[in-house]
Rosetta silent file (secondary structure, phi, psi, omega in degrees, C-alpha in Angstrom):
SEQUENCE: MRLFAAVLPDPAAVSELAVAVDRLRALPGADGLRWTWRAGWHFTLAFMGEVDEGLLPALRERLARAARHSEPFELRVRGGGKFGRRALWAGADGGVEELGRLAGRAEAAARRAGVPMDRHRAYHPHLTVARGRTDADLRPYVEELRSFASTPCQVRDLSLVRSNLPAGGTAGEQPRYETVGSWPLGRSG
SCORE:     score description
SCORE:     0.000 S_00000001
   1 L     0.000  135.332  176.244    0.000    0.000    0.000 S_00000001
   2 E   -92.494  112.035 -169.451    1.262    3.464   -0.866 S_00000001
   3 E  -124.865  156.575  168.827    0.520    5.518    2.271 S_00000001
   4 E  -152.471  152.850  173.275    0.962    8.929    3.834 S_00000001
   5 E   -91.257  143.315 -175.080   -0.196   10.671    7.007 S_00000001
   6 E  -153.255  162.616  165.184   -2.124   13.877    6.393 S_00000001
   7 E  -108.304  124.697  178.461   -4.381   16.598    7.660 S_00000001
   8 L   -92.263  126.444 -176.733   -7.435   16.890    5.446 S_00000001
   9 L   -67.264  152.859  177.568   -8.624   20.482    5.136 S_00000001
  10 L   -59.249  141.533  179.903  -12.070   21.489    6.279 S_00000001
  11 H   -55.097  -34.040  178.593  -14.687   21.362    3.469 S_00000001
  12 H   -64.226  -42.039  178.226  -15.317   25.116    3.859 S_00000001
  13 H   -65.530  -38.958  178.072  -11.628   25.858    3.238 S_00000001
  14 H   -61.701  -44.462  179.626  -11.636   23.512    0.238 S_00000001
  15 H   -62.432  -41.983  179.599  -14.643   25.343   -1.237 S_00000001
  16 H   -66.520  -42.531  177.449  -13.000   28.724   -0.724 S_00000001
  17 H   -64.860  -37.162  179.802   -9.730   27.545   -2.262 S_00000001
  18 H   -58.757  -38.370  177.929  -11.650   26.035   -5.188 S_00000001
  19 H   -63.358  -44.406  179.346  -13.015   29.500   -6.061 S_00000001
  20 H   -64.544  -41.614 -179.111   -9.467   30.927   -6.058 S_00000001
  21 H   -67.690  -35.559  176.111   -8.138   28.019   -8.141 S_00000001
  22 H   -60.067  -36.985  175.995  -10.939   28.465  -10.671 S_00000001
  23 H   -66.555  -38.872  178.435   -9.671   32.044  -11.172 S_00000001
  24 H   -62.390  -38.502 -177.576   -6.128   30.699  -11.641 S_00000001
  25 L   -66.965  -14.036  177.832   -7.348   28.298  -14.298 S_00000001
  26 L   -90.613   -6.951 -179.220   -8.560   31.293  -16.323 S_00000001
  27 L   -73.729  153.890  177.304   -5.068   32.840  -16.498 S_00000001
  28 L   -58.452  136.152  178.082   -3.030   32.636  -19.708 S_00000001
  29 L    86.985   -4.261 -176.402   -1.063   29.391  -19.910 S_00000001
  30 H   -63.924  -26.178  179.702   -3.189   27.575  -17.330 S_00000001
  31 H   -70.660  -10.666  175.858   -4.028   24.840  -19.824 S_00000001
  32 H   -86.650    0.251  179.371   -0.342   23.847  -19.696 S_00000001
  33 E  -108.654  151.842  172.452   -0.722   22.825  -16.047 S_00000001
  34 E   -98.121  111.288 -176.734   -2.257   19.671  -14.582 S_00000001
  35 E   -85.619  131.613 -178.703   -4.685   20.889  -11.944 S_00000001
  36 L   -76.000  155.111 -179.631   -5.167   18.623   -8.954 S_00000001
  37 L   -80.610  143.950  179.528   -8.623   17.502   -7.939 S_00000001
  38 H   -56.733  -36.334 -179.809  -10.246   19.069   -4.917 S_00000001
  39 H   -64.142  -17.787 -179.263  -10.839   15.613   -3.445 S_00000001
  40 H   -99.248    2.201 -178.868   -7.068   15.175   -3.365 S_00000001
  41 L   -73.631  128.258 -178.670   -6.182   18.371   -1.518 S_00000001
  42 L  -161.240  159.132  170.897   -4.414   17.598    1.739 S_00000001
  43 E   -97.889  103.288  177.490   -1.519   18.670    3.930 S_00000001
  44 E   -66.531  132.333  176.920    0.888   15.732    3.790 S_00000001
  45 E   -99.584  -44.809 -178.011    2.525   15.181    7.178 S_00000001
  46 E  -151.299  115.398  177.389    4.686   12.131    6.453 S_00000001
  47 E   -86.945  126.137 -175.113    5.022   10.329    3.125 S_00000001
  48 E  -106.572  -18.861 -177.323    5.676    6.635    3.696 S_00000001
  49 E    70.646 -149.120 -178.807    5.615    5.230    0.179 S_00000001
  50 E   -72.681  124.172 -177.851    4.981    1.517   -0.203 S_00000001
  51 L  -121.212  129.862  176.940    4.165   -0.004    3.201 S_00000001
  52 L   -64.665  133.873 -178.001    3.888   -3.725    3.874 S_00000001
  53 H   -59.701  -25.189  178.573    0.389   -4.579    5.094 S_00000001
  54 H   -65.738  -19.251  178.952    1.927   -6.490    7.994 S_00000001
  55 H   -86.730  -10.356 -174.614    3.073   -3.152    9.453 S_00000001
  56 H   -58.510  -44.289  179.944   -0.426   -1.651    9.471 S_00000001
  57 H   -58.374  -45.771  179.552   -1.470   -2.696   13.012 S_00000001
  58 H   -67.260  -38.510  179.220    1.657   -1.143   14.558 S_00000001
  59 H   -63.680  -44.695  178.482    1.391    1.908   12.291 S_00000001
  60 H   -60.904  -44.039  179.388   -2.234    2.489   13.277 S_00000001
  61 H   -61.917  -45.546 -178.731   -1.370    2.157   16.965 S_00000001
  62 H   -67.192  -38.930  178.200    1.554    4.582   16.678 S_00000001
  63 H   -68.048  -36.489  176.017   -0.439    7.149   14.690 S_00000001
  64 H   -60.944  -41.599  178.522   -3.255    6.979   17.255 S_00000001
  65 H   -64.942  -42.898  178.099   -0.688    7.727   19.955 S_00000001
  66 H   -60.186  -40.427  178.993    0.739   10.637   17.920 S_00000001
  67 H   -64.825  -42.940 -179.790   -2.775   12.063   17.563 S_00000001
  68 H   -61.831  -29.713 -178.682   -3.446   11.787   21.307 S_00000001
  69 L   -87.967    8.124 -179.954   -0.263   13.789   22.004 S_00000001
  70 L  -126.230  118.928  179.377   -1.372   16.633   19.703 S_00000001
  71 L   -77.253  152.951  174.294   -4.148   18.985   20.734 S_00000001
  72 L   -56.909  151.360 -178.850   -6.604   20.363   18.140 S_00000001
  73 E  -148.935  162.634 -179.498   -5.482   23.645   16.592 S_00000001
  74 E   -90.810  140.256 -179.981   -6.666   26.338   14.213 S_00000001
  75 E  -148.166  150.146  171.746   -5.386   26.453   10.648 S_00000001
  76 E  -135.453  154.550  171.848   -6.292   28.222    7.441 S_00000001
  77 E   -83.533  128.169 -174.957   -5.229   27.786    3.844 S_00000001
  78 E  -149.598  137.087  174.644   -3.375   30.952    2.937 S_00000001
  79 E    63.994 -160.898 -179.750   -1.255   32.332    0.127 S_00000001
  80 E  -170.817  176.807  179.682    0.749   30.167   -2.187 S_00000001
  81 E  -168.599 -166.895 -177.777    4.090   29.409   -3.677 S_00000001
  82 E  -144.349  152.068  170.150    5.958   27.130   -6.016 S_00000001
  83 E  -108.661  108.489 -178.280    8.525   24.388   -5.965 S_00000001
  84 L    61.269 -138.117 -179.405   10.838   25.111   -8.863 S_00000001
  85 L  -115.520   21.026 -175.205    9.021   25.557  -12.146 S_00000001
  86 L  -129.515  -12.632 -177.309    6.771   22.520  -11.878 S_00000001
  87 E  -133.360  128.489  178.102    4.598   22.606   -8.722 S_00000001
  88 E  -111.019  133.692 -176.514    2.144   25.270   -7.565 S_00000001
  89 E  -138.074  159.147  169.983    0.797   25.118   -4.029 S_00000001
  90 E  -102.002  143.467 -175.080   -1.411   26.870   -1.493 S_00000001
  91 E   -97.730 -167.306 -178.064    0.137   27.441    1.913 S_00000001
  92 E  -129.704  155.988  178.464   -0.957   27.357    5.535 S_00000001
  93 E  -149.854  156.298 -179.249   -1.316   29.948    8.263 S_00000001
  94 E   100.827 -111.290 -176.333   -2.266   29.903   11.920 S_00000001
  95 L   -82.188   48.139 -178.093   -1.246   26.697   13.655 S_00000001
  96 H   -66.319  -37.206  177.449    1.744   26.065   11.411 S_00000001
  97 H   -64.539  -43.494  177.739    3.983   25.197   14.378 S_00000001
  98 H   -62.968  -39.895  177.870    1.413   22.703   15.644 S_00000001
  99 H   -62.561  -41.314  177.365    1.115   21.246   12.131 S_00000001
 100 H   -63.602  -41.326  177.001    4.901   20.862   12.018 S_00000001
 101 H   -64.489  -40.208  177.617    4.942   19.098   15.388 S_00000001
 102 H   -63.660  -39.086  176.875    2.165   16.770   14.207 S_00000001
 103 H   -61.876  -43.493  178.043    4.193   16.031   11.068 S_00000001
 104 H   -62.492  -40.678  178.729    7.214   15.159   13.210 S_00000001
 105 H   -67.293  -38.433  178.951    5.099   12.876   15.392 S_00000001
 106 H   -66.575  -41.488  178.114    3.581   11.154   12.335 S_00000001
 107 H   -64.221  -44.417  178.515    7.017   10.570   10.830 S_00000001
 108 H   -63.482  -38.832  178.546    8.341    9.202   14.136 S_00000001
 109 H   -61.237  -44.215  179.381    5.265    6.972   14.456 S_00000001
 110 H   -63.481  -44.835 -179.558    5.886    5.489   11.017 S_00000001
 111 H   -61.093  -45.625 -179.543    9.561    4.922   11.761 S_00000001
 112 H   -66.759  -24.746  177.788    8.789    3.235   15.109 S_00000001
 113 L   -82.054   -3.866  177.663    6.234    1.010   13.381 S_00000001
 114 L   100.116    7.057  178.420    8.986   -0.245   11.075 S_00000001
 115 L   -81.363  125.159  177.142    8.276    1.881    7.992 S_00000001
 116 L   -64.737  120.390 -178.407   11.551    2.957    6.322 S_00000001
 117 L  -120.387   62.819 -174.083   11.518    6.754    6.445 S_00000001
 118 L   -88.898    2.868 -179.111   14.787    7.570    4.743 S_00000001
 119 L  -106.314   45.245 -177.095   13.580   10.629    2.805 S_00000001
 120 L   -66.319  131.413  175.384   13.449   13.117    5.685 S_00000001
 121 L  -134.467  157.597  174.662   13.100   16.720    4.572 S_00000001
 122 L   -59.328  137.485 -176.468   12.344   19.911    6.456 S_00000001
 123 L   -74.912  131.220  177.901    8.575   20.155    6.779 S_00000001
 124 L  -134.549   98.374 -175.149    6.900   22.738    4.543 S_00000001
 125 L   -64.794  130.043  179.434    3.080   22.662    4.833 S_00000001
 126 L  -163.340  157.636  171.864    1.330   23.004    1.479 S_00000001
 127 E  -114.974  116.769  179.023   -1.555   21.782   -0.671 S_00000001
 128 E   -72.950  125.665  179.993   -0.457   21.073   -4.233 S_00000001
 129 E  -108.826  -21.354  178.500   -2.968   22.662   -6.625 S_00000001
 130 E  -159.606  154.034  174.827   -1.178   22.209   -9.968 S_00000001
 131 E  -130.261  144.577  177.076    1.856   20.628  -11.588 S_00000001
 132 E   -83.693  139.917  173.918    3.579   21.639  -14.783 S_00000001
 133 L   -70.978  -31.792  174.320    3.875   19.121  -17.582 S_00000001
 134 L  -137.964  179.111  176.748    7.107   20.938  -18.408 S_00000001
 135 L   -57.974  136.680 -178.683    8.892   23.880  -16.817 S_00000001
 136 L  -139.902  153.566  174.385    6.461   26.786  -16.507 S_00000001
 137 L   -82.287  102.301 -176.287    6.518   30.332  -15.225 S_00000001
 138 L   -91.140   -2.733 -176.320    4.397   29.926  -12.110 S_00000001
 139 H   -56.853  -41.364  179.008    4.965   33.452  -10.790 S_00000001
 140 H   -62.311  -33.031  179.833    1.630   34.886  -12.045 S_00000001
 141 H   -72.661  -40.891  177.148   -0.235   32.106  -10.236 S_00000001
 142 H   -62.087  -43.751  179.572    1.737   32.625   -7.037 S_00000001
 143 H   -61.359  -41.286  179.572    1.035   36.349   -7.247 S_00000001
 144 H   -65.043  -34.564  179.579   -2.683   35.681   -7.705 S_00000001
 145 H   -79.154  -15.510 -173.452   -2.698   33.391   -4.631 S_00000001
 146 L   -50.278  -42.010 -175.755   -0.783   35.879   -2.476 S_00000001
 147 L   -91.161   -0.388 -178.298   -3.917   37.507   -1.034 S_00000001
 148 L   -71.477  137.124  172.276   -5.927   34.281   -0.653 S_00000001
 149 E  -151.536  124.113  177.618   -6.941   33.268    2.873 S_00000001
 150 L   -80.085  169.548  171.873   -9.611   30.741    3.784 S_00000001
 151 L   -64.620  136.985  176.745  -11.781   30.927    6.852 S_00000001
 152 L   -62.158  141.363 -179.816   -9.869   29.524    9.876 S_00000001
 153 E  -133.600  157.410  177.268  -10.882   25.962   10.721 S_00000001
 154 E   -86.928  129.047  171.057  -10.100   23.565   13.547 S_00000001
 155 E   -87.219  119.946 -174.663   -7.769   20.667   12.791 S_00000001
 156 L  -121.351  -10.605 -173.604   -9.215   17.820   14.824 S_00000001
 157 E  -138.608  152.452  169.200   -7.903   14.645   13.152 S_00000001
 158 E  -109.398  129.591 -177.050   -4.799   12.904   11.875 S_00000001
 159 E  -117.338  147.963  170.463   -5.513   10.725    8.836 S_00000001
 160 E  -106.929  123.721 -172.110   -3.750    7.819    7.183 S_00000001
 161 E  -121.430  137.041  175.127   -4.343    7.997    3.451 S_00000001
 162 E   -99.052  132.390  177.454   -3.773    5.435    0.720 S_00000001
 163 E  -102.292  117.028  177.245   -2.712    6.744   -2.660 S_00000001
 164 E   -99.941  105.677 -176.168   -4.007    4.663   -5.555 S_00000001
 165 L   -70.502  150.185  178.609   -1.883    5.602   -8.542 S_00000001
 166 L   -59.854  138.437  179.969   -3.478    5.799  -12.002 S_00000001
 167 L  -122.993  -10.249 -172.880   -3.273    2.501  -13.841 S_00000001
 168 L   -84.879  -15.086 -177.830   -5.424    3.154  -16.894 S_00000001
 169 L    72.541   14.636  179.069   -3.062    5.329  -18.907 S_00000001
 170 L   -78.165  133.451  178.651   -5.861    7.838  -19.494 S_00000001
 171 L   -58.509  133.208  178.430   -4.668   11.383  -20.157 S_00000001
 172 L    81.598   -1.745  179.322   -5.265   13.597  -17.138 S_00000001
 173 L   -65.403  140.077 -176.928   -5.938   10.674  -14.810 S_00000001
 174 L  -123.493  162.392  175.956   -4.895   11.449  -11.232 S_00000001
 175 L   -59.497  150.374  172.300   -4.227    9.415   -8.100 S_00000001
 176 E  -105.841  135.972 -178.552   -7.270    8.494   -6.037 S_00000001
 177 E  -109.718  136.528 -177.593   -6.954    9.003   -2.310 S_00000001
 178 E  -131.003  121.260  177.053   -8.678    6.792    0.232 S_00000001
 179 E   -75.434  119.886 -177.372   -8.660    7.496    3.967 S_00000001
 180 E  -107.748   -2.293  176.853   -7.833    4.194    5.647 S_00000001
 181 E  -169.643  148.062  178.716   -7.583    5.498    9.212 S_00000001
 182 E  -151.414  135.951 -177.441   -8.362    8.621   11.205 S_00000001
 183 E  -131.891  132.553  178.862   -7.647    9.535   14.812 S_00000001
 184 E   -68.496  143.311  176.772   -8.928   12.494   16.819 S_00000001
 185 L   -78.202  147.843  174.534   -6.341   14.889   18.192 S_00000001
 186 L   100.110  158.241 -176.229   -6.032   15.340   21.940 S_00000001
 187 L   -64.242  -25.595  178.802   -6.086   13.175   25.007 S_00000001
 188 L   -73.737  -16.650  178.831   -9.873   12.854   24.898 S_00000001
 189 L   -76.094    0.000    0.000   -9.514   11.099   21.510 S_00000001
């Protein structure tokens, strides 16, 4: 199973971001980008890659523990940026420190459950909204996202998500994401 731990944004924030992304899609050159589906928008906390199903019980237990040690916090989708000339993203604001701590706990949980986590990178919270098929000038899109801010929402859960990669070879086909576990944040969870 190809898995990652994530925070799934509140539906209200997704709807607000969708309006902003629809405006981006009207900009010149937007047809040269592959726009991600709203159902796939998430803040990845820890990417695990292919995980042996035998590790799932320990992984679930460890992620539940990580969630219990993280209190709910407020977060909003805000602004945007780019990774190189190929990925456009929306950022986060508010409980970014809490989100970073939750990411660290999710990564540690996966490692302790036996998942090889050899691709550690500094955590940078983002929702990928588009990818370039080739190098593209993403600056106009970043500029357009600069003033975007969703309504603040409470992050209450840590989710384990399975990524089902496209297998059909259909143009524009995207991964399908399936939540395979979710744990409430805080000691009461």
